[in-house]
mmCIF file of C-alpha atoms and ligand atoms in Angstrom:
data_model
loop_
_atom_site.group_PDB
_atom_site.id
_atom_site.type_symbol
_atom_site.label_atom_id
_atom_site.label_comp_id
_atom_site.label_asym_id
_atom_site.label_seq_id
_atom_site.Cartn_x
_atom_site.Cartn_y
_atom_site.Cartn_z
ATOM 1 C CA MET T 1 105.676 96.280 -34.129
ATOM 2 C CA THR T 2 108.749 98.339 -33.279
ATOM 3 C CA GLN T 3 111.669 98.597 -35.796
ATOM 4 C CA ASP T 4 113.810 96.588 -33.414
ATOM 5 C CA SER T 5 111.315 93.702 -33.339
ATOM 6 C CA GLN T 6 110.752 93.774 -37.061
ATOM 7 C CA HIS T 7 114.481 93.484 -37.497
ATOM 8 C CA ASP T 8 114.564 90.504 -35.089
ATOM 9 C CA LEU T 9 111.674 89.024 -36.977
ATOM 10 C CA THR T 10 113.590 89.225 -40.196
ATOM 11 C CA ASP T 11 116.603 87.586 -38.680
ATOM 12 C CA THR T 12 114.599 84.757 -37.149
ATOM 13 C CA LEU T 13 112.700 83.993 -40.365
ATOM 14 C CA GLU T 14 115.966 83.993 -42.354
ATOM 15 C CA ARG T 15 117.513 81.698 -39.712
ATOM 16 C CA MET T 16 114.663 79.357 -40.131
ATOM 17 C CA GLY T 17 115.160 79.291 -43.857
ATOM 18 C CA LEU T 18 111.663 80.698 -44.531
ATOM 19 C CA LEU T 19 112.769 84.042 -45.930
ATOM 20 C CA HIS T 20 115.391 84.740 -48.547
ATOM 21 C CA PRO T 21 117.831 87.607 -47.647
ATOM 22 C CA GLY T 22 116.269 90.938 -48.762
ATOM 23 C CA GLU T 23 112.783 89.372 -49.435
ATOM 24 C CA THR T 24 109.810 91.509 -48.495
ATOM 25 C CA TYR T 25 107.053 90.179 -46.338
ATOM 26 C CA ARG T 26 103.757 91.407 -44.789
ATOM 27 C CA VAL T 27 102.949 90.836 -41.188
ATOM 28 C CA GLU T 28 99.379 90.605 -39.826
ATOM 29 C CA THR T 29 98.762 90.114 -36.021
ATOM 30 C CA LEU T 30 96.250 87.399 -35.383
ATOM 31 C CA PRO T 31 93.655 87.832 -32.632
ATOM 32 C CA GLY T 32 94.177 86.053 -29.251
ATOM 33 C CA GLY T 33 97.698 85.847 -28.248
ATOM 34 C CA VAL T 34 97.742 86.540 -24.613
ATOM 35 C CA SER T 35 101.111 84.861 -24.072
ATOM 36 C CA SER T 36 102.821 85.256 -27.373
ATOM 37 C CA ASP T 37 103.035 87.338 -30.533
ATOM 38 C CA ILE T 38 101.126 85.398 -33.050
ATOM 39 C CA LEU T 39 101.532 86.505 -36.625
ATOM 40 C CA CYS T 40 100.399 85.568 -40.214
ATOM 41 C CA ILE T 41 103.469 86.255 -42.500
ATOM 42 C CA THR T 42 102.797 86.558 -46.197
ATOM 43 C CA LEU T 43 105.520 86.399 -48.846
ATOM 44 C CA PRO T 44 103.995 88.121 -51.884
ATOM 45 C CA GLY T 45 107.044 87.428 -54.084
ATOM 46 C CA ARG T 46 106.397 83.693 -54.079
ATOM 47 C CA SER T 47 104.282 81.975 -56.641
ATOM 48 C CA PRO T 48 101.720 81.127 -55.365
ATOM 49 C CA THR T 49 101.770 83.624 -52.578
ATOM 50 C CA LEU T 50 102.959 81.810 -49.460
ATOM 51 C CA SER T 51 101.518 82.532 -45.944
ATOM 52 C CA PHE T 52 102.428 80.905 -42.655
ATOM 53 C CA CYS T 53 101.940 81.430 -39.032
ATOM 54 C CA PHE T 54 104.678 82.581 -36.663
ATOM 55 C CA LYS T 55 104.527 82.246 -32.866
ATOM 56 C CA ARG T 56 107.028 83.962 -30.481
ATOM 57 C CA ALA T 57 106.673 83.642 -26.722
ATOM 58 C CA LEU T 58 106.441 86.745 -24.615
ATOM 59 C CA ALA T 59 108.362 86.907 -21.313
ATOM 60 C CA LYS T 60 105.259 88.244 -19.470
ATOM 61 C CA LEU T 61 101.599 87.337 -20.415
ATOM 62 C CA LYS T 62 99.356 90.270 -21.355
ATOM 63 C CA VAL T 63 96.908 89.671 -18.512
ATOM 64 C CA ALA T 64 96.388 91.757 -15.454
ATOM 65 C CA ALA T 65 97.630 89.228 -12.821
ATOM 66 C CA ASP T 66 101.328 88.714 -12.525
ATOM 67 C CA TRP T 67 101.814 85.493 -14.264
ATOM 68 C CA ARG T 68 105.312 84.931 -15.555
ATOM 69 C CA ALA T 69 106.530 81.819 -17.515
ATOM 70 C CA PRO T 70 109.862 81.033 -19.092
ATOM 71 C CA VAL T 71 109.964 81.571 -22.878
ATOM 72 C CA GLU T 72 111.248 78.122 -23.418
ATOM 73 C CA ARG T 73 107.604 77.099 -23.250
ATOM 74 C CA ASN T 74 107.589 77.886 -27.060
ATOM 75 C CA HIS T 75 110.038 75.033 -27.588
ATOM 76 C CA ALA T 76 107.834 72.688 -25.407
ATOM 77 C CA GLU T 77 104.952 73.501 -27.724
ATOM 78 C CA VAL T 78 106.913 72.555 -30.877
ATOM 79 C CA GLU T 79 108.129 69.441 -29.283
ATOM 80 C CA TRP T 80 104.497 68.523 -28.288
ATOM 81 C CA MET T 81 103.355 69.035 -31.810
ATOM 82 C CA ARG T 82 105.899 66.740 -33.173
ATOM 83 C CA VAL T 83 104.822 64.019 -30.845
ATOM 84 C CA ALA T 84 100.989 64.748 -31.527
ATOM 85 C CA GLU T 85 101.630 64.577 -35.256
ATOM 86 C CA ALA T 86 103.271 61.111 -34.908
ATOM 87 C CA LEU T 87 100.471 59.742 -32.642
ATOM 88 C CA ALA T 88 97.440 61.521 -33.937
ATOM 89 C CA PRO T 89 98.329 62.408 -37.671
ATOM 90 C CA GLY T 90 96.580 65.608 -38.849
ATOM 91 C CA SER T 91 95.653 66.762 -35.387
ATOM 92 C CA VAL T 92 98.182 69.727 -35.358
ATOM 93 C CA PRO T 93 99.374 72.349 -37.957
ATOM 94 C CA ARG T 94 102.576 71.265 -39.834
ATOM 95 C CA ILE T 95 105.722 72.751 -38.331
ATOM 96 C CA LEU T 96 107.722 74.768 -40.775
ATOM 97 C CA GLY T 97 110.756 76.000 -38.760
ATOM 98 C CA GLU T 98 111.947 76.658 -35.320
ATOM 99 C CA ASP T 99 114.402 79.170 -33.644
ATOM 100 C CA VAL T 100 114.933 77.918 -30.186
ATOM 101 C CA GLN T 101 117.114 80.848 -29.053
ATOM 102 C CA ALA T 102 114.337 83.372 -30.065
ATOM 103 C CA GLY T 103 111.638 81.264 -28.529
ATOM 104 C CA ALA T 104 109.876 81.153 -31.865
ATOM 105 C CA PHE T 105 108.510 78.760 -34.385
ATOM 106 C CA ALA T 106 106.650 78.807 -37.690
ATOM 107 C CA MET T 107 103.694 76.487 -38.758
ATOM 108 C CA GLU T 108 101.330 76.157 -41.608
ATOM 109 C CA TYR T 109 98.616 78.874 -41.547
ATOM 110 C CA LEU T 110 95.114 77.499 -41.414
ATOM 111 C CA ALA T 111 92.691 80.127 -42.817
ATOM 112 C CA PRO T 112 89.854 80.937 -40.475
ATOM 113 C CA ALA T 113 87.150 80.500 -43.133
ATOM 114 C CA ALA T 114 87.901 76.800 -43.385
ATOM 115 C CA HIS T 115 89.237 76.432 -39.834
ATOM 116 C CA PRO T 116 87.041 78.288 -37.358
ATOM 117 C CA VAL T 117 88.001 78.349 -33.708
ATOM 118 C CA TRP T 118 85.929 75.736 -31.791
ATOM 119 C CA LYS T 119 85.018 78.325 -29.149
ATOM 120 C CA SER T 120 83.431 80.647 -31.758
ATOM 121 C CA GLU T 121 81.483 77.682 -33.121
ATOM 122 C CA LEU T 122 80.258 76.743 -29.647
ATOM 123 C CA ARG T 123 79.280 80.351 -29.076
ATOM 124 C CA ASP T 124 77.404 80.495 -32.415
ATOM 125 C CA GLY T 125 75.471 77.283 -32.011
ATOM 126 C CA ASN T 126 77.452 75.092 -34.331
ATOM 127 C CA ILE T 127 77.756 72.555 -31.464
ATOM 128 C CA HIS T 128 78.580 68.972 -32.547
ATOM 129 C CA THR T 129 79.333 65.949 -30.413
ATOM 130 C CA GLU T 130 81.416 64.577 -33.270
ATOM 131 C CA THR T 131 84.002 67.431 -32.658
ATOM 132 C CA ALA T 132 84.143 66.628 -28.956
ATOM 133 C CA ALA T 133 84.477 62.954 -29.697
ATOM 134 C CA ALA T 134 87.323 63.613 -32.178
ATOM 135 C CA VAL T 135 89.129 65.944 -29.710
ATOM 136 C CA ALA T 136 88.779 63.122 -27.079
ATOM 137 C CA ASN T 137 90.197 60.562 -29.593
ATOM 138 C CA ALA T 138 93.121 62.708 -30.547
ATOM 139 C CA ILE T 139 94.160 63.525 -26.961
ATOM 140 C CA ALA T 140 93.629 59.987 -25.802
ATOM 141 C CA ALA T 141 95.895 58.784 -28.604
ATOM 142 C CA ILE T 142 98.585 61.125 -27.495
ATOM 143 C CA HIS T 143 98.290 60.126 -23.950
ATOM 144 C CA ALA T 144 98.152 56.423 -24.685
ATOM 145 C CA GLY T 145 101.191 56.672 -26.950
ATOM 146 C CA THR T 146 103.286 58.393 -24.301
ATOM 147 C CA ALA T 147 102.001 56.797 -21.221
ATOM 148 C CA ARG T 148 104.454 55.269 -18.837
ATOM 149 C CA ARG T 149 107.455 56.121 -21.096
ATOM 150 C CA ALA T 150 110.629 57.359 -19.402
ATOM 151 C CA ASP T 151 111.890 58.995 -22.752
ATOM 152 C CA PHE T 152 108.867 61.221 -22.915
ATOM 153 C CA ALA T 153 109.006 61.894 -19.228
ATOM 154 C CA LYS T 154 112.541 63.197 -19.694
ATOM 155 C CA ARG T 155 111.923 65.113 -22.798
ATOM 156 C CA PHE T 156 108.849 66.940 -21.234
ATOM 157 C CA ALA T 157 110.179 67.310 -17.665
ATOM 158 C CA ASN T 158 108.443 70.746 -17.596
ATOM 159 C CA ASP T 159 107.267 70.957 -13.954
ATOM 160 C CA HIS T 160 108.923 74.444 -13.845
ATOM 161 C CA ILE T 161 106.573 75.614 -16.613
ATOM 162 C CA PHE T 162 103.414 73.751 -15.658
ATOM 163 C CA TYR T 163 103.518 74.962 -12.078
ATOM 164 C CA PRO T 164 103.579 78.723 -12.657
ATOM 165 C CA ILE T 165 101.197 78.654 -15.647
ATOM 166 C CA ARG T 166 98.662 76.045 -14.545
ATOM 167 C CA LEU T 167 98.727 74.888 -11.037
ATOM 168 C CA GLU T 168 99.458 78.196 -9.378
ATOM 169 C CA PRO T 169 96.964 80.435 -11.337
ATOM 170 C CA TYR T 170 94.156 77.951 -11.410
ATOM 171 C CA LEU T 171 94.237 75.958 -8.153
ATOM 172 C CA LEU T 172 96.531 77.765 -5.713
ATOM 173 C CA ALA T 173 95.390 81.356 -6.451
ATOM 174 C CA THR T 174 91.807 80.161 -6.051
ATOM 175 C CA ALA T 175 92.699 78.620 -2.728
ATOM 176 C CA ALA T 176 93.773 81.921 -1.441
ATOM 177 C CA ARG T 177 90.105 83.232 -2.140
ATOM 178 C CA HIS T 178 88.420 80.164 -0.505
ATOM 179 C CA PRO T 179 89.937 79.442 2.804
ATOM 180 C CA ASP T 180 87.506 76.550 3.551
ATOM 181 C CA CYS T 181 88.512 74.867 0.252
ATOM 182 C CA ALA T 182 92.220 75.737 0.417
ATOM 183 C CA ALA T 183 93.487 72.389 1.823
ATOM 184 C CA ARG T 184 91.487 70.525 -0.754
ATOM 185 C CA LEU T 185 92.763 72.794 -3.691
ATOM 186 C CA ARG T 186 96.332 72.443 -2.452
ATOM 187 C CA GLU T 187 95.967 68.681 -2.261
ATOM 188 C CA LEU T 188 94.722 68.614 -5.848
ATOM 189 C CA ALA T 189 97.601 70.631 -7.055
ATOM 190 C CA GLU T 190 100.034 68.335 -5.207
ATOM 191 C CA THR T 191 98.408 65.123 -6.426
ATOM 192 C CA THR T 192 98.410 66.417 -10.047
ATOM 193 C CA ALA T 193 102.063 67.603 -9.759
ATOM 194 C CA ARG T 194 103.324 64.235 -8.721
ATOM 195 C CA THR T 195 101.263 62.038 -11.029
ATOM 196 C CA LYS T 196 103.729 61.374 -13.864
ATOM 197 C CA LEU T 197 101.856 59.144 -16.418
ATOM 198 C CA ALA T 198 101.650 60.655 -19.875
ATOM 199 C CA LEU T 199 102.275 63.758 -22.115
ATOM 200 C CA VAL T 200 99.740 66.437 -21.219
ATOM 201 C CA HIS T 201 98.834 69.309 -23.630
ATOM 202 C CA GLY T 202 97.983 71.501 -20.686
ATOM 203 C CA ASP T 203 95.598 74.124 -22.355
ATOM 204 C CA LEU T 204 93.030 71.927 -24.066
ATOM 205 C CA SER T 205 90.396 74.738 -24.411
ATOM 206 C CA PRO T 206 88.001 75.334 -27.211
ATOM 207 C CA LYS T 207 89.823 78.525 -27.983
ATOM 208 C CA ASN T 208 92.954 76.455 -28.781
ATOM 209 C CA ILE T 209 91.175 74.055 -31.189
ATOM 210 C CA LEU T 210 90.376 74.729 -34.833
ATOM 211 C CA VAL T 211 87.647 72.688 -36.498
ATOM 212 C CA SER T 212 88.441 71.586 -39.948
ATOM 213 C CA ALA T 213 86.680 69.284 -42.475
ATOM 214 C CA HIS T 214 89.149 66.579 -41.459
ATOM 215 C CA GLY T 215 88.653 66.861 -37.722
ATOM 216 C CA PRO T 216 89.908 69.104 -34.956
ATOM 217 C CA ILE T 217 93.440 70.785 -35.048
ATOM 218 C CA LEU T 218 95.034 71.255 -31.639
ATOM 219 C CA LEU T 219 96.971 74.431 -30.991
ATOM 220 C CA ASP T 220 98.886 76.269 -28.240
ATOM 221 C CA ALA T 221 100.684 73.387 -26.366
ATOM 222 C CA GLU T 222 102.966 75.878 -24.451
ATOM 223 C CA CYS T 223 102.023 74.092 -21.238
ATOM 224 C CA ALA T 224 103.148 70.667 -22.555
ATOM 225 C CA TRP T 225 104.220 68.641 -19.570
ATOM 226 C CA TYR T 226 104.800 65.027 -18.649
ATOM 227 C CA GLY T 227 102.358 64.493 -15.901
ATOM 228 C CA ASP T 228 98.741 63.610 -15.136
ATOM 229 C CA PRO T 229 96.646 63.162 -18.338
ATOM 230 C CA ALA T 230 93.466 63.749 -16.183
ATOM 231 C CA PHE T 231 94.400 67.450 -16.382
ATOM 232 C CA ASP T 232 93.616 67.672 -20.176
ATOM 233 C CA LEU T 233 90.253 66.010 -19.889
ATOM 234 C CA ALA T 234 89.284 67.972 -16.807
ATOM 235 C CA PHE T 235 90.421 71.202 -18.455
ATOM 236 C CA CYS T 236 88.271 70.611 -21.592
ATOM 237 C CA LEU T 237 85.186 69.335 -19.691
ATOM 238 C CA ASN T 238 85.427 72.461 -17.632
ATOM 239 C CA HIS T 239 84.790 74.627 -20.753
ATOM 240 C CA MET T 240 81.796 72.590 -21.737
ATOM 241 C CA LEU T 241 80.225 73.240 -18.192
ATOM 242 C CA LEU T 242 81.093 76.950 -18.424
ATOM 243 C CA LYS T 243 79.594 77.421 -21.887
ATOM 244 C CA CYS T 244 76.198 76.527 -20.397
ATOM 245 C CA LEU T 245 76.319 79.912 -18.766
ATOM 246 C CA TRP T 246 77.457 81.778 -21.854
ATOM 247 C CA ARG T 247 74.670 80.421 -24.025
ATOM 248 C CA PRO T 248 72.035 79.101 -21.687
ATOM 249 C CA GLN T 249 69.654 78.087 -24.557
ATOM 250 C CA TRP T 250 72.169 75.346 -25.719
ATOM 251 C CA ARG T 251 72.917 73.797 -22.334
ATOM 252 C CA GLU T 252 71.848 70.302 -23.362
ATOM 253 C CA ARG T 253 74.098 70.419 -26.416
ATOM 254 C CA TYR T 254 77.097 71.505 -24.419
ATOM 255 C CA LEU T 255 76.377 68.818 -21.851
ATOM 256 C CA ALA T 256 76.177 66.232 -24.760
ATOM 257 C CA CYS T 257 79.600 67.450 -25.839
ATOM 258 C CA TYR T 258 80.816 66.828 -22.214
ATOM 259 C CA ASP T 259 79.479 63.297 -22.384
ATOM 260 C CA ALA T 260 81.053 62.661 -25.793
ATOM 261 C CA LEU T 261 84.371 63.971 -24.507
ATOM 262 C CA ALA T 262 84.339 61.800 -21.307
ATOM 263 C CA SER T 263 83.002 58.606 -22.908
ATOM 264 C CA ASN T 264 85.297 58.620 -25.974
ATOM 265 C CA TYR T 265 88.317 59.442 -23.900
ATOM 266 C CA LEU T 266 87.628 56.859 -21.146
ATOM 267 C CA GLU T 267 87.040 54.119 -23.795
ATOM 268 C CA ARG T 268 90.611 54.674 -25.020
ATOM 269 C CA VAL T 269 92.317 54.595 -21.648
ATOM 270 C CA ASN T 270 94.598 51.590 -21.710
ATOM 271 C CA TRP T 271 97.508 52.687 -19.301
ATOM 272 C CA GLU T 272 95.537 52.592 -16.078
ATOM 273 C CA PRO T 273 91.996 51.426 -15.103
ATOM 274 C CA PRO T 274 89.612 53.962 -16.619
ATOM 275 C CA ALA T 275 87.788 54.310 -13.293
ATOM 276 C CA ALA T 276 91.107 55.595 -11.759
ATOM 277 C CA ILE T 277 91.540 58.443 -14.172
ATOM 278 C CA GLU T 278 87.835 59.230 -14.138
ATOM 279 C CA ALA T 279 88.026 59.782 -10.450
ATOM 280 C CA ARG T 280 91.084 62.033 -10.735
ATOM 281 C CA VAL T 281 89.272 64.058 -13.405
ATOM 282 C CA ALA T 282 86.105 64.173 -11.336
ATOM 283 C CA HIS T 283 88.279 65.482 -8.370
ATOM 284 C CA LEU T 284 90.152 68.129 -10.438
ATOM 285 C CA LEU T 285 87.205 69.398 -12.327
ATOM 286 C CA PRO T 286 85.488 71.329 -9.415
ATOM 287 C CA GLY T 287 88.845 72.909 -8.722
ATOM 288 C CA LEU T 288 89.319 74.127 -12.263
ATOM 289 C CA PHE T 289 85.602 75.173 -12.358
ATOM 290 C CA LEU T 290 85.975 77.341 -9.391
ATOM 291 C CA GLY T 291 89.398 78.502 -10.774
ATOM 292 C CA ARG T 292 87.571 80.089 -13.859
ATOM 293 C CA VAL T 293 85.721 82.368 -11.436
ATOM 294 C CA ASP T 294 88.122 83.039 -8.621
ATOM 295 C CA GLY T 295 91.516 82.183 -10.089
ATOM 296 C CA LYS T 296 93.928 84.264 -12.089
ATOM 297 C CA SER T 297 92.326 83.632 -15.503
ATOM 298 C CA PRO T 298 88.546 83.991 -15.148
ATOM 299 C CA ALA T 299 86.375 83.251 -18.027
ATOM 300 C CA GLU T 300 85.767 86.573 -19.790
ATOM 301 C CA TYR T 301 81.977 85.725 -20.499
ATOM 302 C CA LEU T 302 81.155 85.145 -16.765
ATOM 303 C CA SER T 303 80.342 88.679 -15.738
ATOM 304 C CA GLU T 304 77.094 88.306 -13.865
ATOM 305 C CA GLU T 305 77.415 87.775 -10.215
ATOM 306 C CA LYS T 306 74.577 85.271 -10.041
ATOM 307 C CA ASP T 307 76.332 83.044 -12.624
ATOM 308 C CA LYS T 308 79.554 83.107 -10.569
ATOM 309 C CA GLU T 309 77.541 82.198 -7.503
ATOM 310 C CA ARG T 310 76.202 79.125 -9.310
ATOM 311 C CA VAL T 311 79.692 78.012 -10.271
ATOM 312 C CA ARG T 312 80.938 78.591 -6.667
ATOM 313 C CA ARG T 313 77.853 76.698 -5.182
ATOM 314 C CA VAL T 314 78.505 73.625 -7.292
ATOM 315 C CA ALA T 315 82.346 73.638 -7.285
ATOM 316 C CA ARG T 316 82.644 74.181 -3.687
ATOM 317 C CA ASN T 317 80.188 71.397 -2.873
ATOM 318 C CA TYR T 318 82.230 68.892 -4.883
ATOM 319 C CA LEU T 319 85.576 70.175 -3.632
ATOM 320 C CA LEU T 320 84.436 69.508 -0.123
ATOM 321 C CA ARG T 321 82.547 66.359 -0.861
ATOM 322 C CA PRO T 322 84.362 64.659 -3.851
ATOM 323 C CA VAL T 323 82.761 62.162 -6.125
ATOM 324 C CA GLU T 324 84.262 59.655 -8.569
ATOM 325 C CA ARG T 325 82.052 59.905 -11.581
ATOM 326 C CA LEU T 326 81.937 62.555 -14.309
ATOM 327 C CA ALA T 327 78.176 61.986 -14.768
ATOM 328 C CA THR T 328 77.597 62.997 -11.279
ATOM 329 C CA LEU T 329 79.089 66.455 -11.785
ATOM 330 C CA ARG T 330 77.303 66.899 -15.070
ATOM 331 C CA ASP T 331 73.934 66.081 -13.468
ATOM 332 C CA ALA T 332 74.592 68.371 -10.593
ATOM 333 C CA TRP T 333 75.387 71.280 -12.890
ATOM 334 C CA ASN T 334 72.338 70.540 -14.971
ATOM 335 C CA THR T 335 70.059 70.473 -11.909
ATOM 336 C CA GLU T 336 71.650 73.751 -10.650
ATOM 337 C CA LEU T 337 70.916 75.438 -14.059
ATOM 338 C CA GLU T 338 67.367 73.912 -14.359
ATOM 339 C CA GLY T 339 66.355 76.001 -11.511
ATOM 340 C CA ALA T 340 67.703 79.154 -13.186
HETATM 341 N N1 ATP E 1 98.520 77.744 -37.499
HETATM 342 C C1 ATP E 1 97.552 78.681 -37.346
HETATM 343 N N2 ATP E 1 96.813 79.072 -38.421
HETATM 344 C C2 ATP E 1 95.899 80.018 -38.252
HETATM 345 N N3 ATP E 1 95.572 80.610 -37.139
HETATM 346 C C3 ATP E 1 96.298 80.286 -36.027
HETATM 347 C C4 ATP E 1 97.283 79.373 -36.063
HETATM 348 N N4 ATP E 1 97.765 79.244 -34.895
HETATM 349 C C5 ATP E 1 97.122 80.141 -34.044
HETATM 350 N N5 ATP E 1 96.210 80.706 -34.815
HETATM 351 C C6 ATP E 1 95.299 81.792 -34.311
HETATM 352 O O1 ATP E 1 95.799 82.372 -33.395
HETATM 353 C C7 ATP E 1 95.212 82.348 -32.103
HETATM 354 C C8 ATP E 1 96.274 82.401 -30.869
HETATM 355 O O2 ATP E 1 97.037 81.323 -31.039
HETATM 356 P P1 ATP E 1 97.702 80.454 -29.791
HETATM 357 O O3 ATP E 1 96.582 80.014 -28.948
HETATM 358 O O4 ATP E 1 98.626 79.470 -30.324
HETATM 359 O O5 ATP E 1 98.409 81.656 -29.136
HETATM 360 P P2 ATP E 1 98.606 82.125 -27.566
HETATM 361 O O6 ATP E 1 99.362 83.413 -27.537
HETATM 362 O O7 ATP E 1 99.257 81.004 -26.857
HETATM 363 O O8 ATP E 1 97.099 82.382 -27.216
HETATM 364 P P3 ATP E 1 96.385 82.386 -25.916
HETATM 365 O O9 ATP E 1 97.252 82.700 -24.815
HETATM 366 O O10 ATP E 1 95.345 83.566 -26.123
HETATM 367 O O11 ATP E 1 95.624 81.029 -25.816
HETATM 368 C C9 ATP E 1 94.333 80.958 -32.158
HETATM 369 O O12 ATP E 1 93.246 81.133 -31.481
HETATM 370 C C10 ATP E 1 94.032 81.143 -33.777
HETATM 371 O O13 ATP E 1 92.992 81.868 -33.914
HETATM 372 MG MG1 MG E 2 95.620 80.106 -27.317
#
């Protein structure tokens, strides 16, 4: 960290009331953090020693593609966490302070030994449908508690954030690489953009979920947006499909997590007919699936061309011939991989 940014950090922490003037602290950069500085701050002078997590939005994401997003997304994340804590208690870290001007906030630090990232657990074979079910329950509670509410719609009117960091890089950038699916991908982006039903997390990926003894902890809600809740379920299901290529030996277990996510979520849908949202998820999922290969944020573990071709084959088929049921997509992917 430069001297300037260290100075800014000290100011911000003092403004939040987390640091006494002149107090010393240690800074450790946490892994991940494509779009933000994410730090563990330790105050050795406190008894017992105090550690917390500090997150500050960067103006430009650290990825190759040009993918800018306003730093106010940091405030959207904090606001989302406040709502999540109220509707699904214990599903997010406790907020300790916020500096809206700096685009930064502090939250409780959840030590990795007791709170592993779900993505690492999935990679290492610690694959439990209970975790998937609990993620579904938490996100469904947040969707149900905010559904058809003008107050939340106003508070999270974040189209200007959601569009550049979700719809454009995943669906529209992919359309540019697949001319025959382009009209369908653009239609999906438009339908998603104009469906205003509930508070969406926007980045419900296993890398943004910690697993604790008390259930999953959801992180990284910078894309929080009042819009189509189908996006969250489709986004998370997409990861369960993709993981089958990362660790092929555990395909059945990833697909069991897919089923647990889908069934637990759909059981809790009370703001619209479950079949209606299931159909939107089933329409969106092939777009997001293809987006992870040919969009602006490709899954880093998909390096083999034959794996990418498998995703393209299934995704393109269901973009051009949409289905309404999530089980149809799961079965199609399973069949594609059985022949592998
Ligand atoms: N409260 C916390 N306690 C402990 N670790 C945390 C906490 N918040 C985040 N982390 C760690 O930091 C990583 C990055 O956090 P987060 O996803 O919020 O940042 P980001 O910059 O938006 O990341 P990315 O763009 O890579 O998804 C998490 O995967 C997790 O390992
Ligand atoms: Mg993250």
